[in-house]
Amino acid sequence: MQRLPVWLLVGLLLMPCYVQAKLEINISGVGGKLRENVELHLSRYESLPRGDDDSIRRTLHNAVTKALQPYGYYEPSIQSEWTASSVQLNIDPGTPVVWRHIQITVPLPEHDLNDATMKLLRSPPFKAGQPINHSSYDNYKKDLLVRLRQQGFLDATWERSQLLINTEEQHADVLLHMSPGQRYRITEIRTQGSGLSDKTTMALVKIQEGEYYNADRIGLLYEDLLTTGYFKNAVIDVEKAPPDQATLDLQLEDQPKDQFTTGIGYGTNTGARGKLGWTRSRVNNRGDDIYSNLQVSQIGEEISLQYRIPWPHPLERYLSLETGWKREETTDRESSVFTTGIALKRSLRKQWQYSVGVNLENENYRQGDNPEESITYLLPNYHYMERLLFGERNNPTAILKYWLDASLGFNVLQEDTQFLSTAIGASYTWHITSLHTIATRFELGGIMTNNFYSVPLSKRFYTGGDQTVRGYKYNSLAPEDEDGDLLGGQFLNVFSVEYQYALNEEWSLATFADTGRTFISSHDPFHSGAGFGLRWHLPIGTFSFDIAKPITGEDKSSPRVHIYLGMLL
């Protein structure tokens, strides 16, 4: 083993070792945002050598002064007290510079500006007598410029932009003059990269050539293109041709023609369940598509197939040719329905939707120990739903949703047997604060018929379970026959109220009460349940875990657990 030379070892032992300790900097006299900014500016100087050196003191004082200036404090008084390892900075920020004269000029008529821009112009964040704030000034200039460019003034610039600060008289004046330039119009729209025909692609574009450039409408166009399911990616470029013309260039990348989805889950209504979906997003260059779905659960199976024809915009109106088969089995009844039909469906950005159509359905059903029955009926039907948001679009303070379903059934083989079924409902969710939420829901339904017992089993009303009256088994509440088997109801009433307390952004606690009934006679009683639960808010929906117990009359029994993924109310 080699040894270090003696002279080298001695040198290493005698060599002084210096470890630079951090300088501890303490401050007093300021708080809030002032303190945060001062600490931020001083943090870079914690490695300075210790000692009351004039250059170090000036460096720290300059850093404090610089940190206070964005908030209007230009002449602070700073006293420093040094020790061997630290410095105490006692800060008196002094009197702030305040706003005085505000002059903002945008030489455009009001009808060229939207409400948000007018609000910025009428209510700038510069209030006379208030301390100035450099960030507010910079952000205001940026926001107003962005607003104008979003409305088509693509060449807008600040011709004059001055913040005049008088530290002696402790006031500041704002002089802003905008040069908006010409307002651009969309004079040409080009598309490339898609296998869809130009006619079909242009039908997806709700912007018309000749209209003013509007960034919000272009943003909605981008959302629409991806929501159609046709495209994997979309890029929208804007090419300017000064002084007032612009071209939209849509570069589209098609989705693979065939897409498959799978899923598994569990709910106390259905038990374990699995799902397999297949979509062919482009059957032809007109944009027709096919959607097929297979669902299997512990209480039944369902398979459906839809051929959809855009007419002309797939997100707003399309014709749907549909066929499917569904089987459901519970303790005392079994039903299987084969259906085929056609429907015209319309919607508007998830705000409202309706469909009108007609189905031909064949149903085989068995109730209790009764023999199986079969019925074939023609079913014109109508559905309407509207969803209203209150407050900001991405963070609403309340959501109101209401819907109507109606269908008219004609027995194909027995002309004297027919029925009209209607159901209406609404839900209202009110976010009182970030912590407290109230959610309510009701649903009413009725069947008009000359012979209720000839109405197919699947068209009668049942209630109970995760999404109706918690504390009861799925669809276990309905009038019974002499043998105790469920007949189903001719009428439906369901009401629910729920309170949620947020633990954080993802989790909340809930307590609730539900009541409802399906009935043939108006004397039939309501069934009520109440309980508490846990909510896990996910991007795909809300996972709900509830424990509920019947609380009325003879229904009082053991609590039931309800598990559900989706929106309960």
mmCIF file of C-alpha atoms in Angstrom, residues 100-350:
data_model
loop_
_atom_site.group_PDB
_atom_site.id
_atom_site.type_symbol
_atom_site.label_atom_id
_atom_site.label_comp_id
_atom_site.label_asym_id
_atom_site.label_seq_id
_atom_site.Cartn_x
_atom_site.Cartn_y
_atom_site.Cartn_z
ATOM 1 C CA ARG A 100 -53.693 60.352 -9.218
ATOM 2 C CA HIS A 101 -54.685 60.984 -12.861
ATOM 3 C CA ILE A 102 -55.770 58.048 -15.052
ATOM 4 C CA GLN A 103 -56.117 58.529 -18.802
ATOM 5 C CA ILE A 104 -56.878 55.465 -20.950
ATOM 6 C CA THR A 105 -57.793 55.975 -24.599
ATOM 7 C CA VAL A 106 -59.001 53.296 -27.007
ATOM 8 C CA PRO A 107 -60.322 55.105 -30.122
ATOM 9 C CA LEU A 108 -63.071 52.617 -31.023
ATOM 10 C CA PRO A 109 -66.881 52.752 -30.881
ATOM 11 C CA GLU A 110 -68.455 50.740 -28.062
ATOM 12 C CA HIS A 111 -70.288 48.413 -30.458
ATOM 13 C CA ASP A 112 -66.910 47.064 -31.628
ATOM 14 C CA LEU A 113 -66.041 45.953 -28.088
ATOM 15 C CA ASN A 114 -67.536 43.091 -26.093
ATOM 16 C CA ASP A 115 -68.772 43.330 -22.509
ATOM 17 C CA ALA A 116 -65.545 42.038 -20.961
ATOM 18 C CA THR A 117 -63.476 44.681 -22.760
ATOM 19 C CA MET A 118 -65.880 47.465 -21.820
ATOM 20 C CA LYS A 119 -65.706 46.334 -18.198
ATOM 21 C CA LEU A 120 -61.903 46.639 -18.304
ATOM 22 C CA LEU A 121 -62.139 50.133 -19.766
ATOM 23 C CA ARG A 122 -64.761 51.327 -17.291
ATOM 24 C CA SER A 123 -63.221 49.752 -14.192
ATOM 25 C CA PRO A 124 -59.414 49.820 -14.380
ATOM 26 C CA PRO A 125 -57.570 48.703 -11.224
ATOM 27 C CA PHE A 126 -56.232 52.231 -10.685
ATOM 28 C CA LYS A 127 -58.225 53.985 -7.967
ATOM 29 C CA ALA A 128 -57.256 57.550 -7.114
ATOM 30 C CA GLY A 129 -55.710 57.737 -3.659
ATOM 31 C CA GLN A 130 -54.840 54.034 -3.500
ATOM 32 C CA PRO A 131 -51.195 52.839 -3.376
ATOM 33 C CA ILE A 132 -49.850 52.052 -6.816
ATOM 34 C CA ASN A 133 -49.098 48.490 -7.835
ATOM 35 C CA HIS A 134 -46.760 47.819 -10.731
ATOM 36 C CA SER A 135 -48.160 44.322 -11.318
ATOM 37 C CA SER A 136 -51.694 45.689 -11.657
ATOM 38 C CA TYR A 137 -50.463 48.233 -14.187
ATOM 39 C CA ASP A 138 -48.529 45.670 -16.246
ATOM 40 C CA ASN A 139 -51.327 43.082 -16.122
ATOM 41 C CA TYR A 140 -53.946 45.645 -17.124
ATOM 42 C CA LYS A 141 -51.990 46.685 -20.206
ATOM 43 C CA LYS A 142 -51.496 43.048 -21.167
ATOM 44 C CA ASP A 143 -55.142 42.070 -20.553
ATOM 45 C CA LEU A 144 -56.595 44.966 -22.533
ATOM 46 C CA LEU A 145 -54.258 44.323 -25.457
ATOM 47 C CA VAL A 146 -55.142 40.617 -25.458
ATOM 48 C CA ARG A 147 -58.875 41.409 -25.346
ATOM 49 C CA LEU A 148 -58.652 43.637 -28.396
ATOM 50 C CA ARG A 149 -56.619 41.127 -30.372
ATOM 51 C CA GLN A 150 -59.104 38.388 -29.457
ATOM 52 C CA GLN A 151 -61.836 40.496 -31.078
ATOM 53 C CA GLY A 152 -59.976 40.850 -34.349
ATOM 54 C CA PHE A 153 -57.747 43.881 -33.813
ATOM 55 C CA LEU A 154 -54.687 41.757 -34.503
ATOM 56 C CA ASP A 155 -52.318 44.699 -35.028
ATOM 57 C CA ALA A 156 -53.298 46.536 -31.831
ATOM 58 C CA THR A 157 -50.369 48.088 -29.948
ATOM 59 C CA TRP A 158 -49.850 50.623 -27.188
ATOM 60 C CA GLU A 159 -48.952 53.840 -28.987
ATOM 61 C CA ARG A 160 -48.295 55.530 -25.663
ATOM 62 C CA SER A 161 -47.704 53.696 -22.408
ATOM 63 C CA GLN A 162 -46.475 55.768 -19.476
ATOM 64 C CA LEU A 163 -46.475 55.361 -15.727
ATOM 65 C CA LEU A 164 -45.344 58.772 -14.436
ATOM 66 C CA ILE A 165 -44.163 58.540 -10.829
ATOM 67 C CA ASN A 166 -43.454 61.635 -8.717
ATOM 68 C CA THR A 167 -41.730 60.436 -5.536
ATOM 69 C CA GLU A 168 -41.514 63.954 -4.080
ATOM 70 C CA GLU A 169 -45.274 64.571 -4.251
ATOM 71 C CA GLN A 170 -46.072 60.866 -3.716
ATOM 72 C CA HIS A 171 -48.396 60.392 -6.697
ATOM 73 C CA ALA A 172 -48.420 58.586 -10.044
ATOM 74 C CA ASP A 173 -50.265 59.233 -13.304
ATOM 75 C CA VAL A 174 -51.227 56.669 -15.939
ATOM 76 C CA LEU A 175 -51.238 57.646 -19.612
ATOM 77 C CA LEU A 176 -52.281 54.860 -21.994
ATOM 78 C CA HIS A 177 -53.216 55.342 -25.633
ATOM 79 C CA MET A 178 -54.068 52.364 -27.822
ATOM 80 C CA SER A 179 -53.513 52.168 -31.567
ATOM 81 C CA PRO A 180 -56.032 49.398 -32.477
ATOM 82 C CA GLY A 181 -55.444 49.225 -36.217
ATOM 83 C CA GLN A 182 -58.012 47.674 -38.536
ATOM 84 C CA ARG A 183 -60.356 44.900 -37.432
ATOM 85 C CA TYR A 184 -59.602 41.692 -39.316
ATOM 86 C CA ARG A 185 -62.182 39.551 -41.079
ATOM 87 C CA ILE A 186 -61.909 35.857 -41.927
ATOM 88 C CA THR A 187 -61.761 35.935 -45.715
ATOM 89 C CA GLU A 188 -60.786 32.302 -46.359
ATOM 90 C CA ILE A 189 -60.981 28.958 -44.536
ATOM 91 C CA ARG A 190 -58.762 26.070 -45.657
ATOM 92 C CA THR A 191 -58.712 22.464 -44.436
ATOM 93 C CA GLN A 192 -56.192 19.716 -45.036
ATOM 94 C CA GLY A 193 -55.189 16.317 -43.706
ATOM 95 C CA SER A 194 -58.594 14.646 -43.302
ATOM 96 C CA GLY A 195 -60.190 11.814 -45.233
ATOM 97 C CA LEU A 196 -63.588 13.482 -44.897
ATOM 98 C CA SER A 197 -64.945 15.338 -47.879
ATOM 99 C CA ASP A 198 -64.493 19.103 -48.008
ATOM 100 C CA LYS A 199 -68.273 19.513 -47.779
ATOM 101 C CA THR A 200 -68.425 17.443 -44.595
ATOM 102 C CA THR A 201 -65.416 19.156 -43.030
ATOM 103 C CA MET A 202 -66.711 22.642 -43.797
ATOM 104 C CA ALA A 203 -70.067 21.703 -42.264
ATOM 105 C CA LEU A 204 -68.191 21.302 -38.973
ATOM 106 C CA VAL A 205 -66.909 24.880 -39.168
ATOM 107 C CA LYS A 206 -69.488 27.276 -37.725
ATOM 108 C CA ILE A 207 -67.363 30.306 -38.628
ATOM 109 C CA GLN A 208 -68.409 31.953 -41.875
ATOM 110 C CA GLU A 209 -66.117 33.642 -44.365
ATOM 111 C CA GLY A 210 -66.552 37.388 -44.071
ATOM 112 C CA GLU A 211 -67.202 37.526 -40.332
ATOM 113 C CA TYR A 212 -64.862 39.278 -37.926
ATOM 114 C CA TYR A 213 -62.008 37.317 -36.378
ATOM 115 C CA ASN A 214 -63.001 36.182 -32.881
ATOM 116 C CA ALA A 215 -60.615 34.121 -30.737
ATOM 117 C CA ASP A 216 -63.433 32.734 -28.571
ATOM 118 C CA ARG A 217 -65.246 31.329 -31.606
ATOM 119 C CA ILE A 218 -62.000 29.834 -32.892
ATOM 120 C CA GLY A 219 -61.498 28.200 -29.488
ATOM 121 C CA LEU A 220 -64.995 26.693 -29.660
ATOM 122 C CA LEU A 221 -64.263 25.468 -33.191
ATOM 123 C CA TYR A 222 -61.174 23.670 -31.879
ATOM 124 C CA GLU A 223 -63.240 22.015 -29.122
ATOM 125 C CA ASP A 224 -65.931 20.997 -31.617
ATOM 126 C CA LEU A 225 -63.461 19.433 -34.037
ATOM 127 C CA LEU A 226 -62.015 17.183 -31.333
ATOM 128 C CA THR A 227 -65.406 16.399 -29.780
ATOM 129 C CA THR A 228 -66.804 15.044 -33.053
ATOM 130 C CA GLY A 229 -64.629 11.955 -32.653
ATOM 131 C CA TYR A 230 -63.361 12.250 -36.235
ATOM 132 C CA PHE A 231 -59.986 13.766 -35.408
ATOM 133 C CA LYS A 232 -57.049 12.751 -33.266
ATOM 134 C CA ASN A 233 -55.568 16.222 -33.450
ATOM 135 C CA ALA A 234 -56.432 19.626 -34.870
ATOM 136 C CA VAL A 235 -54.250 22.695 -35.367
ATOM 137 C CA ILE A 236 -55.772 26.047 -36.349
ATOM 138 C CA ASP A 237 -53.330 28.589 -37.776
ATOM 139 C CA VAL A 238 -54.192 32.201 -38.556
ATOM 140 C CA GLU A 239 -52.442 33.838 -41.491
ATOM 141 C CA LYS A 240 -52.712 37.629 -41.573
ATOM 142 C CA ALA A 241 -52.926 39.636 -44.776
ATOM 143 C CA PRO A 242 -52.729 43.251 -43.528
ATOM 144 C CA PRO A 243 -54.426 45.518 -43.089
ATOM 145 C CA ASP A 244 -57.664 43.601 -42.338
ATOM 146 C CA GLN A 245 -57.806 40.099 -43.871
ATOM 147 C CA ALA A 246 -57.032 36.727 -42.278
ATOM 148 C CA THR A 247 -57.095 33.090 -43.368
ATOM 149 C CA LEU A 248 -57.922 30.162 -41.091
ATOM 150 C CA ASP A 249 -55.827 27.108 -41.915
ATOM 151 C CA LEU A 250 -57.192 23.910 -40.327
ATOM 152 C CA GLN A 251 -54.651 21.077 -40.184
ATOM 153 C CA LEU A 252 -56.498 17.893 -39.208
ATOM 154 C CA GLU A 253 -55.304 14.430 -38.241
ATOM 155 C CA ASP A 254 -57.948 11.695 -38.456
ATOM 156 C CA GLN A 255 -58.634 9.226 -35.685
ATOM 157 C CA PRO A 256 -58.034 5.550 -36.485
ATOM 158 C CA LYS A 257 -61.178 4.265 -38.186
ATOM 159 C CA ASP A 258 -61.823 1.617 -35.531
ATOM 160 C CA GLN A 259 -61.641 2.388 -31.829
ATOM 161 C CA PHE A 260 -62.339 0.059 -28.913
ATOM 162 C CA THR A 261 -63.159 0.834 -25.302
ATOM 163 C CA THR A 262 -63.402 -1.466 -22.309
ATOM 164 C CA GLY A 263 -64.425 -0.961 -18.730
ATOM 165 C CA ILE A 264 -65.240 -2.800 -15.545
ATOM 166 C CA GLY A 265 -66.971 -1.577 -12.433
ATOM 167 C CA TYR A 266 -69.291 -2.256 -9.571
ATOM 168 C CA GLY A 267 -72.504 -0.679 -8.340
ATOM 169 C CA THR A 268 -74.949 -1.951 -5.781
ATOM 170 C CA ASN A 269 -77.778 -1.551 -8.316
ATOM 171 C CA THR A 270 -76.146 -3.765 -10.932
ATOM 172 C CA GLY A 271 -73.458 -5.699 -9.060
ATOM 173 C CA ALA A 272 -70.233 -6.328 -10.957
ATOM 174 C CA ARG A 273 -70.369 -5.120 -14.539
ATOM 175 C CA GLY A 274 -68.250 -5.006 -17.670
ATOM 176 C CA LYS A 275 -68.414 -2.997 -20.868
ATOM 177 C CA LEU A 276 -67.017 -3.341 -24.379
ATOM 178 C CA GLY A 277 -67.494 -0.628 -26.999
ATOM 179 C CA TRP A 278 -66.587 -0.355 -30.675
ATOM 180 C CA THR A 279 -66.735 2.760 -32.834
ATOM 181 C CA ARG A 280 -66.011 3.205 -36.521
ATOM 182 C CA SER A 281 -65.708 6.967 -36.695
ATOM 183 C CA ARG A 282 -65.767 7.277 -40.498
ATOM 184 C CA VAL A 283 -67.828 4.795 -42.470
ATOM 185 C CA ASN A 284 -67.500 7.061 -45.511
ATOM 186 C CA ASN A 285 -66.255 10.525 -46.408
ATOM 187 C CA ARG A 286 -69.654 11.999 -45.464
ATOM 188 C CA GLY A 287 -68.866 11.333 -41.798
ATOM 189 C CA ASP A 288 -71.359 8.553 -41.031
ATOM 190 C CA ASP A 289 -70.278 6.474 -38.044
ATOM 191 C CA ILE A 290 -71.202 3.241 -36.268
ATOM 192 C CA TYR A 291 -71.263 2.789 -32.519
ATOM 193 C CA SER A 292 -71.763 -0.560 -30.780
ATOM 194 C CA ASN A 293 -71.836 -1.268 -27.067
ATOM 195 C CA LEU A 294 -72.034 -4.458 -25.006
ATOM 196 C CA GLN A 295 -72.709 -4.326 -21.262
ATOM 197 C CA VAL A 296 -72.891 -7.301 -18.930
ATOM 198 C CA SER A 297 -73.806 -7.153 -15.243
ATOM 199 C CA GLN A 298 -75.104 -9.439 -12.528
ATOM 200 C CA ILE A 299 -78.708 -8.455 -13.274
ATOM 201 C CA GLY A 300 -78.646 -8.587 -17.068
ATOM 202 C CA GLU A 301 -77.081 -7.869 -20.428
ATOM 203 C CA GLU A 302 -77.507 -5.202 -23.083
ATOM 204 C CA ILE A 303 -76.169 -4.863 -26.610
ATOM 205 C CA SER A 304 -76.850 -1.908 -28.884
ATOM 206 C CA LEU A 305 -75.857 -0.744 -32.352
ATOM 207 C CA GLN A 306 -76.263 2.763 -33.785
ATOM 208 C CA TYR A 307 -75.629 4.013 -37.305
ATOM 209 C CA ARG A 308 -75.415 7.816 -37.159
ATOM 210 C CA ILE A 309 -75.724 10.177 -40.104
ATOM 211 C CA PRO A 310 -74.692 13.819 -39.479
ATOM 212 C CA TRP A 311 -77.310 16.291 -40.632
ATOM 213 C CA PRO A 312 -75.135 18.238 -41.245
ATOM 214 C CA HIS A 313 -73.181 18.760 -37.971
ATOM 215 C CA PRO A 314 -72.703 15.615 -35.834
ATOM 216 C CA LEU A 315 -72.622 17.603 -32.599
ATOM 217 C CA GLU A 316 -75.795 19.536 -33.356
ATOM 218 C CA ARG A 317 -78.076 17.297 -35.391
ATOM 219 C CA TYR A 318 -77.894 13.766 -36.693
ATOM 220 C CA LEU A 319 -80.128 10.900 -37.766
ATOM 221 C CA SER A 320 -79.676 7.703 -35.755
ATOM 222 C CA LEU A 321 -80.684 4.221 -36.911
ATOM 223 C CA GLU A 322 -80.727 2.031 -33.816
ATOM 224 C CA THR A 323 -81.215 -1.583 -32.829
ATOM 225 C CA GLY A 324 -80.540 -3.488 -29.642
ATOM 226 C CA TRP A 325 -81.468 -6.148 -27.123
ATOM 227 C CA LYS A 326 -81.692 -5.861 -23.340
ATOM 228 C CA ARG A 327 -82.389 -8.440 -20.655
ATOM 229 C CA GLU A 328 -82.895 -7.708 -16.968
ATOM 230 C CA GLU A 329 -83.650 -10.186 -14.202
ATOM 231 C CA THR A 330 -84.498 -9.533 -10.559
ATOM 232 C CA THR A 331 -85.874 -11.728 -7.787
ATOM 233 C CA ASP A 332 -89.468 -11.827 -9.006
ATOM 234 C CA ARG A 333 -89.413 -10.674 -12.618
ATOM 235 C CA GLU A 334 -87.537 -11.075 -15.879
ATOM 236 C CA SER A 335 -87.792 -9.000 -19.038
ATOM 237 C CA SER A 336 -86.057 -9.063 -22.424
ATOM 238 C CA VAL A 337 -86.652 -6.389 -25.044
ATOM 239 C CA PHE A 338 -85.600 -6.315 -28.692
ATOM 240 C CA THR A 339 -85.858 -2.872 -30.261
ATOM 241 C CA THR A 340 -85.212 -1.223 -33.604
ATOM 242 C CA GLY A 341 -85.951 2.341 -34.571
ATOM 243 C CA ILE A 342 -84.980 5.691 -35.996
ATOM 244 C CA ALA A 343 -84.493 9.033 -34.248
ATOM 245 C CA LEU A 344 -83.578 12.608 -35.081
ATOM 246 C CA LYS A 345 -81.353 14.024 -32.356
ATOM 247 C CA ARG A 346 -80.266 17.604 -31.737
ATOM 248 C CA SER A 347 -77.980 19.148 -29.145
ATOM 249 C CA LEU A 348 -76.066 22.331 -28.358
ATOM 250 C CA ARG A 349 -72.706 22.054 -26.558
ATOM 251 C CA LYS A 350 -74.128 19.941 -23.706
#
